[in-house]
Amino acid sequence: QVQLVESGGGLVQAGGSLRLSCAASGRTFNIAIMGWFRQAPGKEREAVAAIRWRGGSTTYTESVKGRFTISTDNAKNTVYLQMNSLKPEDTALYYCAADDTPGRVVPGPRARWGQGTQVTVSS
């Protein structure tokens, strides 16, 4: 199995920035796509951003376009989420996911998940 460990969350003021990291270990050789999801209290988990492990194609949810950037360091089996111009509505528990299913634009049912890192944006 793939193990994922997120880091980089914290408390930040509105307009500030954070960089989340997700380090993958274990059986990482078949990873096809990685992504970030988030879940706020009382809300459904939503996909925030995803990136193909090989090829660099990315996708973002509309609310973060222009503010968040997903990237990878393949040699380190790490995916990042650079979050700029943070808003209070970005407050959530952010999860990293890795999927070995070909052809997906976001991680799906076969994805492995990290434990999450909390992002809190104060107004």
mmCIF file of N, CA and C in Angstrom:
data_model
loop_
_atom_site.group_PDB
_atom_site.id
_atom_site.type_symbol
_atom_site.label_atom_id
_atom_site.label_comp_id
_atom_site.label_asym_id
_atom_site.label_seq_id
_atom_site.Cartn_x
_atom_site.Cartn_y
_atom_site.Cartn_z
ATOM 1 N N GLN A 1 0.818 -1.184 0.000
ATOM 2 C CA GLN A 1 0.000 0.000 0.000
ATOM 3 C C GLN A 1 0.865 1.252 0.000
ATOM 4 N N VAL A 2 0.258 2.340 -0.451
ATOM 5 C CA VAL A 2 0.894 3.640 -0.415
ATOM 6 C C VAL A 2 0.541 4.308 0.901
ATOM 7 N N GLN A 3 1.538 4.875 1.541
ATOM 8 C CA GLN A 3 1.317 5.675 2.726
ATOM 9 C C GLN A 3 1.554 7.144 2.390
ATOM 10 N N LEU A 4 0.674 7.997 2.876
ATOM 11 C CA LEU A 4 0.740 9.420 2.587
ATOM 12 C C LEU A 4 0.767 10.197 3.891
ATOM 13 N N VAL A 5 1.661 11.159 3.973
ATOM 14 C CA VAL A 5 1.783 11.995 5.154
ATOM 15 C C VAL A 5 1.747 13.449 4.727
ATOM 16 N N GLU A 6 0.731 14.164 5.192
ATOM 17 C CA GLU A 6 0.593 15.578 4.878
ATOM 18 C C GLU A 6 1.270 16.429 5.948
ATOM 19 N N SER A 7 1.695 17.601 5.531
ATOM 20 C CA SER A 7 2.251 18.571 6.458
ATOM 21 C C SER A 7 2.072 19.965 5.872
ATOM 22 N N GLY A 8 2.279 20.968 6.703
ATOM 23 C CA GLY A 8 2.255 22.343 6.237
ATOM 24 C C GLY A 8 1.030 23.139 6.601
ATOM 25 N N GLY A 9 0.032 22.501 7.181
ATOM 26 C CA GLY A 9 -1.152 23.231 7.584
ATOM 27 C C GLY A 9 -0.878 24.115 8.786
ATOM 28 N N GLY A 10 -1.841 24.953 9.085
ATOM 29 C CA GLY A 10 -1.696 25.847 10.212
ATOM 30 C C GLY A 10 -2.738 26.933 10.198
ATOM 31 N N LEU A 11 -2.511 27.918 11.039
ATOM 32 C CA LEU A 11 -3.394 29.073 11.160
ATOM 33 C C LEU A 11 -2.765 30.248 10.437
ATOM 34 N N VAL A 12 -3.536 30.874 9.573
ATOM 35 C CA VAL A 12 -3.032 31.991 8.786
ATOM 36 C C VAL A 12 -4.131 33.035 8.645
ATOM 37 N N GLN A 13 -3.733 34.278 8.521
ATOM 38 C CA GLN A 13 -4.695 35.351 8.303
ATOM 39 C C GLN A 13 -5.162 35.376 6.858
ATOM 40 N N ALA A 14 -6.361 35.879 6.654
ATOM 41 C CA ALA A 14 -6.874 36.040 5.300
ATOM 42 C C ALA A 14 -5.889 36.838 4.461
ATOM 43 N N GLY A 15 -5.684 36.366 3.244
ATOM 44 C CA GLY A 15 -4.721 36.981 2.356
ATOM 45 C C GLY A 15 -3.340 36.373 2.423
ATOM 46 N N GLY A 16 -3.109 35.531 3.410
ATOM 47 C CA GLY A 16 -1.821 34.900 3.580
ATOM 48 C C GLY A 16 -1.654 33.669 2.717
ATOM 49 N N SER A 17 -0.525 32.989 2.917
ATOM 50 C CA SER A 17 -0.173 31.837 2.109
ATOM 51 C C SER A 17 0.274 30.677 2.975
ATOM 52 N N LEU A 18 0.054 29.479 2.470
ATOM 53 C CA LEU A 18 0.565 28.255 3.055
ATOM 54 C C LEU A 18 0.978 27.327 1.929
ATOM 55 N N ARG A 19 1.927 26.465 2.217
ATOM 56 C CA ARG A 19 2.341 25.437 1.281
ATOM 57 C C ARG A 19 2.189 24.086 1.949
ATOM 58 N N LEU A 20 1.289 23.283 1.432
ATOM 59 C CA LEU A 20 1.083 21.941 1.940
ATOM 60 C C LEU A 20 1.965 20.958 1.194
ATOM 61 N N SER A 21 2.449 19.962 1.912
ATOM 62 C CA SER A 21 3.258 18.908 1.322
ATOM 63 C C SER A 21 2.635 17.559 1.626
ATOM 64 N N CYS A 22 2.781 16.636 0.701
ATOM 65 C CA CYS A 22 2.315 15.270 0.882
ATOM 66 C C CYS A 22 3.409 14.337 0.400
ATOM 67 N N ALA A 23 3.990 13.606 1.320
ATOM 68 C CA ALA A 23 5.058 12.670 1.005
ATOM 69 C C ALA A 23 4.493 11.263 0.914
ATOM 70 N N ALA A 24 4.734 10.607 -0.207
ATOM 71 C CA ALA A 24 4.270 9.247 -0.433
ATOM 72 C C ALA A 24 5.403 8.258 -0.213
ATOM 73 N N SER A 25 5.074 7.137 0.398
ATOM 74 C CA SER A 25 6.042 6.074 0.604
ATOM 75 C C SER A 25 5.360 4.733 0.410
ATOM 76 N N GLY A 26 6.145 3.672 0.453
ATOM 77 C CA GLY A 26 5.600 2.349 0.219
ATOM 78 C C GLY A 26 5.547 2.032 -1.263
ATOM 79 N N ARG A 27 4.431 1.468 -1.697
ATOM 80 C CA ARG A 27 4.272 1.053 -3.094
ATOM 81 C C ARG A 27 3.826 2.233 -3.943
ATOM 82 N N THR A 28 4.776 3.058 -4.311
ATOM 83 C CA THR A 28 4.483 4.300 -5.028
ATOM 84 C C THR A 28 4.651 4.198 -6.534
ATOM 85 N N PHE A 29 5.162 3.086 -7.025
ATOM 86 C CA PHE A 29 5.590 3.019 -8.420
ATOM 87 C C PHE A 29 4.450 3.046 -9.426
ATOM 88 N N ASN A 30 3.235 2.750 -9.018
ATOM 89 C CA ASN A 30 2.095 2.749 -9.932
ATOM 90 C C ASN A 30 1.185 3.962 -9.785
ATOM 91 N N ILE A 31 1.591 4.941 -9.014
ATOM 92 C CA ILE A 31 0.759 6.130 -8.854
ATOM 93 C C ILE A 31 0.552 6.801 -10.209
ATOM 94 N N ALA A 32 -0.702 7.068 -10.541
ATOM 95 C CA ALA A 32 -1.045 7.723 -11.796
ATOM 96 C C ALA A 32 -1.449 9.183 -11.589
ATOM 97 N N ILE A 33 -2.135 9.456 -10.481
ATOM 98 C CA ILE A 33 -2.599 10.803 -10.221
ATOM 99 C C ILE A 33 -2.637 11.041 -8.722
ATOM 100 N N MET A 34 -2.307 12.242 -8.334
ATOM 101 C CA MET A 34 -2.385 12.640 -6.941
ATOM 102 C C MET A 34 -3.194 13.924 -6.848
ATOM 103 N N GLY A 35 -3.800 14.111 -5.702
ATOM 104 C CA GLY A 35 -4.615 15.295 -5.548
ATOM 105 C C GLY A 35 -4.819 15.686 -4.109
ATOM 106 N N TRP A 36 -5.419 16.841 -3.958
ATOM 107 C CA TRP A 36 -5.781 17.368 -2.653
ATOM 108 C C TRP A 36 -7.292 17.522 -2.570
ATOM 109 N N PHE A 37 -7.841 17.055 -1.472
ATOM 110 C CA PHE A 37 -9.243 17.229 -1.143
ATOM 111 C C PHE A 37 -9.340 18.007 0.153
ATOM 112 N N ARG A 38 -10.510 18.550 0.418
ATOM 113 C CA ARG A 38 -10.718 19.226 1.686
ATOM 114 C C ARG A 38 -12.135 18.985 2.173
ATOM 115 N N GLN A 39 -12.289 19.053 3.482
ATOM 116 C CA GLN A 39 -13.595 18.888 4.088
ATOM 117 C C GLN A 39 -13.720 19.823 5.277
ATOM 118 N N ALA A 40 -14.715 20.674 5.224
ATOM 119 C CA ALA A 40 -15.041 21.569 6.317
ATOM 120 C C ALA A 40 -16.200 20.985 7.109
ATOM 121 N N PRO A 41 -16.332 21.357 8.379
ATOM 122 C CA PRO A 41 -17.444 20.840 9.184
ATOM 123 C C PRO A 41 -18.786 21.101 8.525
ATOM 124 N N GLY A 42 -19.603 20.063 8.449
ATOM 125 C CA GLY A 42 -20.925 20.183 7.869
ATOM 126 C C GLY A 42 -20.977 20.194 6.360
ATOM 127 N N LYS A 43 -19.846 20.025 5.714
ATOM 128 C CA LYS A 43 -19.805 20.043 4.265
ATOM 129 C C LYS A 43 -19.239 18.739 3.720
ATOM 130 N N GLU A 44 -19.552 18.467 2.465
ATOM 131 C CA GLU A 44 -19.024 17.291 1.799
ATOM 132 C C GLU A 44 -17.556 17.492 1.458
ATOM 133 N N ARG A 45 -16.839 16.386 1.401
ATOM 134 C CA ARG A 45 -15.468 16.449 0.941
ATOM 135 C C ARG A 45 -15.454 16.830 -0.540
ATOM 136 N N GLU A 46 -14.580 17.751 -0.897
ATOM 137 C CA GLU A 46 -14.496 18.187 -2.269
ATOM 138 C C GLU A 46 -13.070 18.096 -2.785
ATOM 139 N N ALA A 47 -12.958 17.820 -4.059
ATOM 140 C CA ALA A 47 -11.656 17.828 -4.708
ATOM 141 C C ALA A 47 -11.219 19.264 -4.924
ATOM 142 N N VAL A 48 -10.001 19.564 -4.543
ATOM 143 C CA VAL A 48 -9.450 20.904 -4.686
ATOM 144 C C VAL A 48 -8.565 21.005 -5.913
ATOM 145 N N ALA A 49 -7.643 20.082 -6.047
ATOM 146 C CA ALA A 49 -6.698 20.098 -7.150
ATOM 147 C C ALA A 49 -6.151 18.702 -7.357
ATOM 148 N N ALA A 50 -5.756 18.411 -8.579
ATOM 149 C CA ALA A 50 -5.169 17.120 -8.899
ATOM 150 C C ALA A 50 -4.137 17.286 -9.994
ATOM 151 N N ILE A 51 -3.191 16.355 -10.023
ATOM 152 C CA ILE A 51 -2.125 16.408 -11.008
ATOM 153 C C ILE A 51 -1.748 14.996 -11.416
ATOM 154 N N ARG A 52 -1.577 14.790 -12.704
ATOM 155 C CA ARG A 52 -1.074 13.511 -13.183
ATOM 156 C C ARG A 52 0.388 13.374 -12.796
ATOM 157 N N TRP A 53 0.741 12.207 -12.274
ATOM 158 C CA TRP A 53 2.088 11.994 -11.784
ATOM 159 C C TRP A 53 3.118 12.079 -12.902
ATOM 160 N N ARG A 54 2.735 11.621 -14.055
ATOM 161 C CA ARG A 54 3.581 11.716 -15.239
ATOM 162 C C ARG A 54 2.819 12.480 -16.310
ATOM 163 N N GLY A 55 3.343 13.607 -16.690
ATOM 164 C CA GLY A 55 2.715 14.437 -17.702
ATOM 165 C C GLY A 55 2.367 15.831 -17.238
ATOM 166 N N GLY A 56 2.077 15.981 -15.950
ATOM 167 C CA GLY A 56 1.890 17.298 -15.386
ATOM 168 C C GLY A 56 0.544 17.959 -15.609
ATOM 169 N N SER A 57 -0.433 17.253 -16.193
ATOM 170 C CA SER A 57 -1.756 17.830 -16.376
ATOM 171 C C SER A 57 -2.404 18.072 -15.027
ATOM 172 N N THR A 58 -3.047 19.215 -14.893
ATOM 173 C CA THR A 58 -3.641 19.601 -13.619
ATOM 174 C C THR A 58 -5.105 19.966 -13.780
ATOM 175 N N THR A 59 -5.825 19.902 -12.672
ATOM 176 C CA THR A 59 -7.206 20.349 -12.635
ATOM 177 C C THR A 59 -7.463 20.983 -11.280
ATOM 178 N N TYR A 60 -8.329 21.994 -11.256
ATOM 179 C CA TYR A 60 -8.649 22.728 -10.044
ATOM 180 C C TYR A 60 -10.143 22.959 -9.947
ATOM 181 N N THR A 61 -10.631 23.002 -8.734
ATOM 182 C CA THR A 61 -11.995 23.444 -8.537
ATOM 183 C C THR A 61 -12.050 24.953 -8.757
ATOM 184 N N GLU A 62 -13.185 25.441 -9.236
ATOM 185 C CA GLU A 62 -13.297 26.823 -9.669
ATOM 186 C C GLU A 62 -12.926 27.820 -8.577
ATOM 187 N N SER A 63 -13.262 27.531 -7.346
ATOM 188 C CA SER A 63 -13.073 28.492 -6.274
ATOM 189 C C SER A 63 -11.607 28.762 -5.934
ATOM 190 N N VAL A 64 -10.694 27.909 -6.384
ATOM 191 C CA VAL A 64 -9.285 28.101 -6.055
ATOM 192 C C VAL A 64 -8.440 28.459 -7.264
ATOM 193 N N LYS A 65 -9.034 28.500 -8.430
ATOM 194 C CA LYS A 65 -8.274 28.822 -9.636
ATOM 195 C C LYS A 65 -7.642 30.202 -9.510
ATOM 196 N N GLY A 66 -6.378 30.275 -9.862
ATOM 197 C CA GLY A 66 -5.640 31.525 -9.769
ATOM 198 C C GLY A 66 -5.026 31.776 -8.415
ATOM 199 N N ARG A 67 -5.413 30.988 -7.409
ATOM 200 C CA ARG A 67 -4.883 31.168 -6.060
ATOM 201 C C ARG A 67 -4.036 29.976 -5.600
ATOM 202 N N PHE A 68 -4.434 28.778 -5.996
ATOM 203 C CA PHE A 68 -3.736 27.562 -5.582
ATOM 204 C C PHE A 68 -2.982 26.975 -6.763
ATOM 205 N N THR A 69 -1.852 26.357 -6.477
ATOM 206 C CA THR A 69 -1.072 25.673 -7.495
ATOM 207 C C THR A 69 -0.623 24.324 -6.963
ATOM 208 N N ILE A 70 -0.919 23.267 -7.704
ATOM 209 C CA ILE A 70 -0.472 21.933 -7.343
ATOM 210 C C ILE A 70 0.762 21.595 -8.175
ATOM 211 N N SER A 71 1.715 20.939 -7.555
ATOM 212 C CA SER A 71 2.937 20.560 -8.245
ATOM 213 C C SER A 71 3.495 19.299 -7.618
ATOM 214 N N THR A 72 4.466 18.697 -8.289
ATOM 215 C CA THR A 72 5.082 17.475 -7.791
ATOM 216 C C THR A 72 6.591 17.574 -7.835
ATOM 217 N N ASP A 73 7.223 16.825 -6.975
ATOM 218 C CA ASP A 73 8.637 16.518 -7.065
ATOM 219 C C ASP A 73 8.693 15.000 -7.143
ATOM 220 N N ASN A 74 8.726 14.484 -8.366
ATOM 221 C CA ASN A 74 8.596 13.046 -8.557
ATOM 222 C C ASN A 74 9.743 12.260 -7.931
ATOM 223 N N ALA A 75 10.942 12.829 -7.958
ATOM 224 C CA ALA A 75 12.086 12.149 -7.377
ATOM 225 C C ALA A 75 11.912 11.942 -5.882
ATOM 226 N N LYS A 76 11.158 12.819 -5.243
ATOM 227 C CA LYS A 76 10.922 12.726 -3.811
ATOM 228 C C LYS A 76 9.554 12.137 -3.477
ATOM 229 N N ASN A 77 8.796 11.735 -4.501
ATOM 230 C CA ASN A 77 7.446 11.204 -4.308
ATOM 231 C C ASN A 77 6.603 12.134 -3.451
ATOM 232 N N THR A 78 6.654 13.403 -3.790
ATOM 233 C CA THR A 78 5.983 14.421 -3.000
ATOM 234 C C THR A 78 5.125 15.305 -3.891
ATOM 235 N N VAL A 79 3.946 15.639 -3.403
ATOM 236 C CA VAL A 79 3.069 16.581 -4.081
ATOM 237 C C VAL A 79 2.852 17.775 -3.161
ATOM 238 N N TYR A 80 2.762 18.949 -3.751
ATOM 239 C CA TYR A 80 2.615 20.186 -3.004
ATOM 240 C C TYR A 80 1.337 20.903 -3.411
ATOM 241 N N LEU A 81 0.839 21.696 -2.504
ATOM 242 C CA LEU A 81 -0.250 22.606 -2.808
ATOM 243 C C LEU A 81 0.129 23.975 -2.264
ATOM 244 N N GLN A 82 0.491 24.867 -3.170
ATOM 245 C CA GLN A 82 0.785 26.240 -2.796
ATOM 246 C C GLN A 82 -0.524 27.013 -2.772
ATOM 247 N N MET A 83 -0.850 27.573 -1.631
ATOM 248 C CA MET A 83 -2.115 28.267 -1.438
ATOM 249 C C MET A 83 -1.822 29.731 -1.138
ATOM 250 N N ASN A 84 -2.239 30.601 -2.033
ATOM 251 C CA ASN A 84 -2.067 32.033 -1.879
ATOM 252 C C ASN A 84 -3.422 32.711 -1.759
ATOM 253 N N SER A 85 -3.399 33.938 -1.271
ATOM 254 C CA SER A 85 -4.622 34.731 -1.125
ATOM 255 C C SER A 85 -5.714 33.942 -0.416
ATOM 256 N N LEU A 86 -5.352 33.340 0.688
ATOM 257 C CA LEU A 86 -6.281 32.474 1.403
ATOM 258 C C LEU A 86 -7.469 33.253 1.947
ATOM 259 N N LYS A 87 -8.607 32.589 1.930
ATOM 260 C CA LYS A 87 -9.866 33.156 2.391
ATOM 261 C C LYS A 87 -10.407 32.312 3.540
ATOM 262 N N PRO A 88 -11.226 32.902 4.404
ATOM 263 C CA PRO A 88 -11.811 32.109 5.491
ATOM 264 C C PRO A 88 -12.551 30.871 5.006
ATOM 265 N N GLU A 89 -13.167 30.932 3.840
ATOM 266 C CA GLU A 89 -13.880 29.785 3.314
ATOM 267 C C GLU A 89 -12.963 28.652 2.866
ATOM 268 N N ASP A 90 -11.659 28.889 2.854
ATOM 269 C CA ASP A 90 -10.701 27.823 2.585
ATOM 270 C C ASP A 90 -10.429 26.973 3.820
ATOM 271 N N THR A 91 -10.926 27.390 4.963
ATOM 272 C CA THR A 91 -10.716 26.648 6.195
ATOM 273 C C THR A 91 -11.300 25.247 6.077
ATOM 274 N N ALA A 92 -10.471 24.243 6.309
ATOM 275 C CA ALA A 92 -10.896 22.852 6.171
ATOM 276 C C ALA A 92 -9.753 21.940 6.573
ATOM 277 N N LEU A 93 -10.078 20.667 6.699
ATOM 278 C CA LEU A 93 -9.067 19.638 6.816
ATOM 279 C C LEU A 93 -8.708 19.200 5.406
ATOM 280 N N TYR A 94 -7.450 19.314 5.058
ATOM 281 C CA TYR A 94 -6.984 19.007 3.718
ATOM 282 C C TYR A 94 -6.340 17.630 3.689
ATOM 283 N N TYR A 95 -6.783 16.821 2.748
ATOM 284 C CA TYR A 95 -6.298 15.457 2.586
ATOM 285 C C TYR A 95 -5.564 15.305 1.269
ATOM 286 N N CYS A 96 -4.517 14.540 1.306
ATOM 287 C CA CYS A 96 -3.810 14.130 0.107
ATOM 288 C C CYS A 96 -4.313 12.759 -0.317
ATOM 289 N N ALA A 97 -4.396 12.534 -1.620
ATOM 290 C CA ALA A 97 -4.836 11.252 -2.150
ATOM 291 C C ALA A 97 -3.962 10.837 -3.322
ATOM 292 N N ALA A 98 -3.723 9.537 -3.429
ATOM 293 C CA ALA A 98 -2.960 8.962 -4.529
ATOM 294 C C ALA A 98 -3.753 7.825 -5.145
ATOM 295 N N ASP A 99 -3.794 7.774 -6.470
ATOM 296 C CA ASP A 99 -4.601 6.801 -7.187
ATOM 297 C C ASP A 99 -3.767 6.164 -8.281
ATOM 298 N N ASP A 100 -3.874 4.848 -8.414
ATOM 299 C CA ASP A 100 -3.157 4.137 -9.470
ATOM 300 C C ASP A 100 -4.022 3.849 -10.690
ATOM 301 N N THR A 101 -5.244 4.374 -10.732
ATOM 302 C CA THR A 101 -6.161 4.128 -11.837
ATOM 303 C C THR A 101 -5.821 5.026 -13.021
ATOM 304 N N PRO A 102 -5.537 4.431 -14.183
ATOM 305 C CA PRO A 102 -5.232 5.264 -15.349
ATOM 306 C C PRO A 102 -6.439 6.058 -15.823
ATOM 307 N N GLY A 103 -6.180 7.190 -16.426
ATOM 308 C CA GLY A 103 -7.206 7.940 -17.119
ATOM 309 C C GLY A 103 -8.081 8.840 -16.278
ATOM 310 N N ARG A 104 -7.827 8.930 -14.994
ATOM 311 C CA ARG A 104 -8.626 9.796 -14.147
ATOM 312 C C ARG A 104 -8.048 11.203 -14.102
ATOM 313 N N VAL A 105 -8.933 12.184 -13.869
ATOM 314 C CA VAL A 105 -8.481 13.560 -13.699
ATOM 315 C C VAL A 105 -8.414 13.949 -12.232
ATOM 316 N N VAL A 106 -9.074 13.184 -11.370
ATOM 317 C CA VAL A 106 -8.971 13.333 -9.925
ATOM 318 C C VAL A 106 -8.920 11.942 -9.313
ATOM 319 N N PRO A 107 -8.310 11.793 -8.144
ATOM 320 C CA PRO A 107 -8.337 10.478 -7.489
ATOM 321 C C PRO A 107 -9.764 9.995 -7.275
ATOM 322 N N GLY A 108 -9.939 8.677 -7.407
ATOM 323 C CA GLY A 108 -11.264 8.092 -7.323
ATOM 324 C C GLY A 108 -11.363 7.009 -6.271
ATOM 325 N N PRO A 109 -12.228 6.012 -6.500
ATOM 326 C CA PRO A 109 -12.512 5.008 -5.461
ATOM 327 C C PRO A 109 -11.316 4.185 -5.007
ATOM 328 N N ARG A 110 -10.324 4.018 -5.843
ATOM 329 C CA ARG A 110 -9.154 3.240 -5.469
ATOM 330 C C ARG A 110 -8.087 4.056 -4.751
ATOM 331 N N ALA A 111 -8.331 5.317 -4.520
ATOM 332 C CA ALA A 111 -7.318 6.195 -3.953
ATOM 333 C C ALA A 111 -6.942 5.804 -2.529
ATOM 334 N N ARG A 112 -5.698 6.056 -2.199
ATOM 335 C CA ARG A 112 -5.219 5.977 -0.840
ATOM 336 C C ARG A 112 -5.179 7.380 -0.270
ATOM 337 N N TRP A 113 -5.405 7.498 1.029
ATOM 338 C CA TRP A 113 -5.576 8.791 1.662
ATOM 339 C C TRP A 113 -4.603 9.002 2.802
ATOM 340 N N GLY A 114 -4.196 10.236 2.963
ATOM 341 C CA GLY A 114 -3.448 10.616 4.142
ATOM 342 C C GLY A 114 -4.376 10.923 5.297
ATOM 343 N N GLN A 115 -3.799 11.317 6.412
ATOM 344 C CA GLN A 115 -4.577 11.587 7.612
ATOM 345 C C GLN A 115 -5.118 13.005 7.674
ATOM 346 N N GLY A 116 -4.608 13.872 6.841
ATOM 347 C CA GLY A 116 -5.103 15.225 6.777
ATOM 348 C C GLY A 116 -4.246 16.212 7.537
ATOM 349 N N THR A 117 -4.295 17.456 7.100
ATOM 350 C CA THR A 117 -3.645 18.556 7.791
ATOM 351 C C THR A 117 -4.617 19.728 7.826
ATOM 352 N N GLN A 118 -4.742 20.336 8.979
ATOM 353 C CA GLN A 118 -5.747 21.376 9.179
ATOM 354 C C GLN A 118 -5.248 22.720 8.676
ATOM 355 N N VAL A 119 -6.086 23.380 7.907
ATOM 356 C CA VAL A 119 -5.843 24.748 7.464
ATOM 357 C C VAL A 119 -6.951 25.623 8.019
ATOM 358 N N THR A 120 -6.576 26.638 8.767
ATOM 359 C CA THR A 120 -7.537 27.561 9.338
ATOM 360 C C THR A 120 -7.155 28.976 8.926
ATOM 361 N N VAL A 121 -8.090 29.670 8.309
ATOM 362 C CA VAL A 121 -7.862 31.023 7.825
ATOM 363 C C VAL A 121 -8.749 31.968 8.612
ATOM 364 N N SER A 122 -8.141 32.890 9.306
ATOM 365 C CA SER A 122 -8.878 33.847 10.111
ATOM 366 C C SER A 122 -9.189 35.097 9.296
ATOM 367 N N SER A 123 -10.302 35.726 9.615
ATOM 368 C CA SER A 123 -10.719 36.926 8.914
ATOM 369 C C SER A 123 -10.340 38.170 9.682
#
